[in-house]
Amino acid sequence: MVYSWVQAVASAATSLIVEPPWKKRKPNPPPPQSFLSLPDVIILNCLARVSRSYYPKLSLVSKTFRSLILSIDLNHARFHHQTQEDIFYICLQLPDRPLPTWFTLWIKPDEEEVKKRSTFVQVPFSYNSREPSSYCTVGSDLYALRQSYPPSPSMFVRNKKSVVWRNAPNMTVPRAYPVACKLDGKIYVMGGCNDDKSKKSCWGEVFDTNTQTWETLPNPKAELRFSSMIRETGIIEGKIYVRSIDEIDSVYDPKTRKWDATEKALVDDSRSMVMVGDLYYSCRAKSCKWYDTNCDKWKLVKGLSSLNKSYCRRGLIETVEYCGKLLIIWDKFAQPRRYCHEKTICCALVAFEKRQNGQVWGKVEWSNAGLTVPSSYVYLRYLVNVL
């Protein structure tokens, strides 16, 4: 009886004993695994599925993110996953810089579509880490020329189904910021080299993609060799028109192998027409029109009256097909011209809809100022790369 009572007391006392805190403390759970602890190849595959618009912010997350975003491996991953995007560039000659400068259009991501804004940022930038290349497609091959300094004779080629570039035969002379165009399976390259008029120089040359050989073009006369920095080239009725930054342009006839001067109006008119979808559009001083093939007439695009007022009295710079829509670029003085030494480069993206009544309506998806530059700047050219 006594033993049972003692045992009960001992049991009660034991239950009242408080364990020290270090015995109650549970072991710390293992820290959650960081996203950055994953292999680089997995992070690259994730980044490849994200729009490039977010790259500037993602590059601030960590040094690892920034390094991967700036790497060529990310371009390869985007090619593999078919998530490439059109990257738009403009090339400007600024008065305080001896060399042309490339800017790329960055559309800032925003939750609301109507609040989207765009800006031109100088490359390299985390949105796009490399200066652009000019491309010419011949058959299933894509040829590329660097648009940078110092001059280089290099040209690269790859199959459109491959992401790996290989060296093509070098040009006869090194060139910086050359222009190129394709005609009858040949690639014509002009400008971008020092033009010493007292010596024989290679102002232009042509690459035969069948024989994989270069041939020097005859040099134009002194009055036509306006500048080593050319705006762009274009093909009109089998002839190559070369736009300059000077008062005259020139034209080269491959059949006669001769150069001649041409009026700027002829070249400018050919540039005013842009095909978006299956229709041609033309932006003029006061309107945007579309070409109706059924009645062979230009008709007014409806719904763009407010946009027309924005650039009708300004300098229309360029109209480009971009992502299946029309990108319009113009400039204006930042303040009244008399007191202003700066211009603002503006841009707008317009989508089109052809309605059952035979009319075409345009919708401005966004429109804003993108870059402030000295008023004496010179617009040179644009490029669209797929990255």
CSV table of N, CA and C in Angstrom, one decimal, residues 168-240:
chain,number,residue,atom,x,y,z
A,168,ALA,N,31.8,33.3,-93.6
A,168,ALA,CA,31.7,33.3,-95.1
A,168,ALA,C,33.0,34.0,-95.6
A,169,PRO,N,33.2,33.9,-96.9
A,169,PRO,CA,34.4,34.6,-97.5
A,169,PRO,C,34.5,36.1,-97.1
A,170,ASN,N,35.6,36.6,-96.7
A,170,ASN,CA,35.8,37.9,-96.3
A,170,ASN,C,35.6,38.9,-97.5
A,171,MET,N,35.1,40.1,-97.2
A,171,MET,CA,35.0,41.2,-98.2
A,171,MET,C,36.5,41.6,-98.6
A,172,THR,N,36.5,42.3,-99.7
A,172,THR,CA,37.9,42.7,-100.2
A,172,THR,C,38.5,43.8,-99.3
A,173,VAL,N,37.7,44.5,-98.6
A,173,VAL,CA,38.3,45.6,-97.7
A,173,VAL,C,37.5,45.6,-96.4
A,174,PRO,N,38.1,46.0,-95.3
A,174,PRO,CA,37.3,46.1,-94.0
A,174,PRO,C,36.3,47.3,-94.1
A,175,ARG,N,35.1,47.1,-93.6
A,175,ARG,CA,34.1,48.1,-93.6
A,175,ARG,C,33.4,48.2,-92.2
A,176,ALA,N,33.0,49.5,-91.9
A,176,ALA,CA,32.3,49.7,-90.7
A,176,ALA,C,30.9,50.3,-91.1
A,177,TYR,N,29.9,49.8,-90.5
A,177,TYR,CA,28.5,50.2,-90.7
A,177,TYR,C,28.2,50.1,-92.2
A,178,PRO,N,28.5,49.1,-92.9
A,178,PRO,CA,28.2,49.0,-94.3
A,178,PRO,C,26.7,48.8,-94.6
A,179,VAL,N,26.2,49.1,-95.8
A,179,VAL,CA,24.8,48.8,-96.2
A,179,VAL,C,24.9,47.6,-97.2
A,180,ALA,N,23.8,46.9,-97.2
A,180,ALA,CA,23.8,45.7,-98.1
A,180,ALA,C,22.4,45.5,-98.6
A,181,CYS,N,22.3,44.9,-99.8
A,181,CYS,CA,21.0,44.6,-100.3
A,181,CYS,C,21.1,43.4,-101.2
A,182,LYS,N,20.1,42.7,-101.5
A,182,LYS,CA,20.1,41.5,-102.3
A,182,LYS,C,19.4,41.7,-103.7
A,183,LEU,N,20.0,41.2,-104.7
A,183,LEU,CA,19.4,41.4,-106.1
A,183,LEU,C,19.9,40.2,-106.9
A,184,ASP,N,19.0,39.4,-107.4
A,184,ASP,CA,19.3,38.2,-108.3
A,184,ASP,C,20.3,37.3,-107.7
A,185,GLY,N,20.1,37.0,-106.4
A,185,GLY,CA,21.0,36.0,-105.7
A,185,GLY,C,22.3,36.5,-105.4
A,186,LYS,N,22.6,37.8,-105.5
A,186,LYS,CA,23.8,38.4,-105.2
A,186,LYS,C,23.6,39.5,-104.1
A,187,ILE,N,24.7,39.7,-103.3
A,187,ILE,CA,24.6,40.6,-102.2
A,187,ILE,C,25.5,41.8,-102.5
A,188,TYR,N,24.9,43.0,-102.6
A,188,TYR,CA,25.7,44.2,-102.9
A,188,TYR,C,26.0,44.9,-101.6
A,189,VAL,N,27.3,45.2,-101.3
A,189,VAL,CA,27.7,45.9,-100.1
A,189,VAL,C,28.4,47.2,-100.5
A,190,MET,N,28.0,48.2,-99.8
A,190,MET,CA,28.6,49.6,-100.1
A,190,MET,C,28.9,50.4,-98.9
A,191,GLY,N,29.9,51.3,-99.0
A,191,GLY,CA,30.2,52.2,-98.0
A,191,GLY,C,30.9,51.5,-96.8
A,192,GLY,N,31.2,52.3,-95.8
A,192,GLY,CA,31.8,51.8,-94.6
A,192,GLY,C,33.3,51.7,-94.6
A,193,CYS,N,34.0,52.2,-95.7
A,193,CYS,CA,35.4,52.2,-95.7
A,193,CYS,C,35.9,53.6,-96.0
A,194,ASN,N,37.2,53.8,-95.7
A,194,ASN,CA,37.8,55.2,-95.9
A,194,ASN,C,37.8,55.4,-97.4
A,195,ASP,N,37.3,56.5,-97.8
A,195,ASP,CA,37.2,56.8,-99.3
A,195,ASP,C,38.2,57.9,-99.6
A,196,ASP,N,39.4,57.5,-99.9
A,196,ASP,CA,40.5,58.3,-100.3
A,196,ASP,C,40.4,58.5,-101.8
A,197,LYS,N,39.9,59.7,-102.2
A,197,LYS,CA,39.6,59.9,-103.6
A,197,LYS,C,40.9,60.1,-104.5
A,198,SER,N,42.1,60.2,-103.8
A,198,SER,CA,43.3,60.3,-104.6
A,198,SER,C,43.9,58.9,-104.9
A,199,LYS,N,43.2,57.9,-104.4
A,199,LYS,CA,43.7,56.5,-104.6
A,199,LYS,C,42.5,55.7,-105.1
A,200,LYS,N,42.9,54.5,-105.7
A,200,LYS,CA,41.8,53.6,-106.1
A,200,LYS,C,41.3,52.9,-104.8
A,201,SER,N,40.0,53.1,-104.6
A,201,SER,CA,39.4,52.5,-103.4
A,201,SER,C,38.2,51.6,-103.8
A,202,CYS,N,37.8,50.7,-102.9
A,202,CYS,CA,36.7,49.8,-103.2
A,202,CYS,C,35.4,50.4,-102.5
A,203,TRP,N,34.7,51.3,-103.2
A,203,TRP,CA,33.6,51.9,-102.6
A,203,TRP,C,32.4,50.9,-102.4
A,204,GLY,N,32.3,50.0,-103.4
A,204,GLY,CA,31.3,48.9,-103.3
A,204,GLY,C,31.8,47.6,-103.9
A,205,GLU,N,31.1,46.5,-103.5
A,205,GLU,CA,31.5,45.2,-104.0
A,205,GLU,C,30.2,44.3,-104.0
A,206,VAL,N,30.3,43.2,-104.7
A,206,VAL,CA,29.2,42.3,-104.8
A,206,VAL,C,29.6,40.9,-104.5
A,207,PHE,N,28.8,40.1,-103.8
A,207,PHE,CA,29.1,38.7,-103.4
A,207,PHE,C,28.2,37.8,-104.2
A,208,ASP,N,28.7,36.9,-104.9
A,208,ASP,CA,28.0,35.9,-105.7
A,208,ASP,C,27.8,34.7,-104.8
A,209,THR,N,26.6,34.4,-104.3
A,209,THR,CA,26.3,33.4,-103.4
A,209,THR,C,26.5,32.0,-104.0
A,210,ASN,N,26.4,31.9,-105.4
A,210,ASN,CA,26.6,30.6,-106.0
A,210,ASN,C,28.1,30.3,-106.1
A,211,THR,N,28.9,31.2,-106.5
A,211,THR,CA,30.4,30.9,-106.6
A,211,THR,C,31.1,31.2,-105.3
A,212,GLN,N,30.4,31.9,-104.4
A,212,GLN,CA,31.0,32.3,-103.1
A,212,GLN,C,32.3,33.1,-103.3
A,213,THR,N,32.2,34.1,-104.2
A,213,THR,CA,33.3,35.0,-104.5
A,213,THR,C,32.8,36.4,-104.5
A,214,TRP,N,33.8,37.3,-104.2
A,214,TRP,CA,33.5,38.8,-104.2
A,214,TRP,C,34.1,39.4,-105.5
A,215,GLU,N,33.4,40.4,-106.0
A,215,GLU,CA,33.9,41.2,-107.1
A,215,GLU,C,33.7,42.7,-106.8
A,216,THR,N,34.7,43.5,-107.1
A,216,THR,CA,34.7,44.9,-106.9
A,216,THR,C,33.8,45.6,-107.9
A,217,LEU,N,33.0,46.5,-107.4
A,217,LEU,CA,32.1,47.3,-108.3
A,217,LEU,C,32.9,48.5,-108.8
A,218,PRO,N,32.6,49.0,-110.0
A,218,PRO,CA,33.2,50.2,-110.5
A,218,PRO,C,32.9,51.3,-109.5
A,219,ASN,N,33.9,52.2,-109.3
A,219,ASN,CA,33.7,53.3,-108.4
A,219,ASN,C,32.9,54.4,-109.1
A,220,PRO,N,32.0,55.0,-108.4
A,220,PRO,CA,31.2,56.1,-109.0
A,220,PRO,C,32.2,57.3,-109.2
A,221,LYS,N,31.7,58.3,-109.9
A,221,LYS,CA,32.5,59.5,-110.1
A,221,LYS,C,32.6,60.3,-108.8
A,222,ALA,N,33.6,61.2,-108.8
A,222,ALA,CA,33.9,61.9,-107.5
A,222,ALA,C,32.6,62.6,-106.9
A,223,GLU,N,31.8,63.1,-107.8
A,223,GLU,CA,30.6,63.9,-107.3
A,223,GLU,C,29.5,62.9,-106.8
A,224,LEU,N,29.6,61.6,-107.1
A,224,LEU,CA,28.6,60.7,-106.6
A,224,LEU,C,29.1,59.9,-105.4
A,225,ARG,N,30.4,60.0,-105.2
A,225,ARG,CA,31.0,59.3,-104.0
A,225,ARG,C,30.8,60.2,-102.8
A,226,PHE,N,29.5,60.4,-102.4
A,226,PHE,CA,29.1,61.5,-101.5
A,226,PHE,C,29.6,61.3,-100.1
A,227,SER,N,29.6,60.0,-99.6
A,227,SER,CA,30.0,59.8,-98.2
A,227,SER,C,30.3,58.3,-98.0
A,228,SER,N,31.2,58.0,-97.1
A,228,SER,CA,31.4,56.6,-96.8
A,228,SER,C,30.3,56.1,-95.8
A,229,MET,N,29.6,57.0,-95.2
A,229,MET,CA,28.4,56.7,-94.4
A,229,MET,C,27.1,56.8,-95.1
A,230,ILE,N,26.5,55.7,-95.5
A,230,ILE,CA,25.3,55.7,-96.3
A,230,ILE,C,24.1,55.4,-95.4
A,231,ARG,N,23.0,56.0,-95.8
A,231,ARG,CA,21.8,55.8,-95.0
A,231,ARG,C,21.3,54.4,-95.3
A,232,GLU,N,21.0,54.0,-96.6
A,232,GLU,CA,20.5,52.7,-96.9
A,232,GLU,C,20.4,52.5,-98.4
A,233,THR,N,20.1,51.3,-98.8
A,233,THR,CA,20.0,51.0,-100.2
A,233,THR,C,18.6,50.4,-100.4
A,234,GLY,N,18.2,50.5,-101.7
A,234,GLY,CA,16.9,49.9,-102.0
A,234,GLY,C,16.9,49.5,-103.5
A,235,ILE,N,16.0,48.5,-103.8
A,235,ILE,CA,15.9,48.0,-105.2
A,235,ILE,C,14.6,48.6,-105.8
A,236,ILE,N,14.8,49.2,-107.0
A,236,ILE,CA,13.7,49.8,-107.8
A,236,ILE,C,13.9,49.4,-109.2
A,237,GLU,N,13.0,48.5,-109.7
A,237,GLU,CA,13.1,48.1,-111.1
A,237,GLU,C,14.5,47.6,-111.5
A,238,GLY,N,15.0,46.8,-110.7
A,238,GLY,CA,16.3,46.1,-111.1
A,238,GLY,C,17.5,47.0,-110.9
A,239,LYS,N,17.4,48.2,-110.3
A,239,LYS,CA,18.5,49.1,-110.0
A,239,LYS,C,18.7,49.3,-108.5
A,240,ILE,N,19.9,49.6,-108.1
A,240,ILE,CA,20.2,49.8,-106.7
A,240,ILE,C,20.3,51.3,-106.4
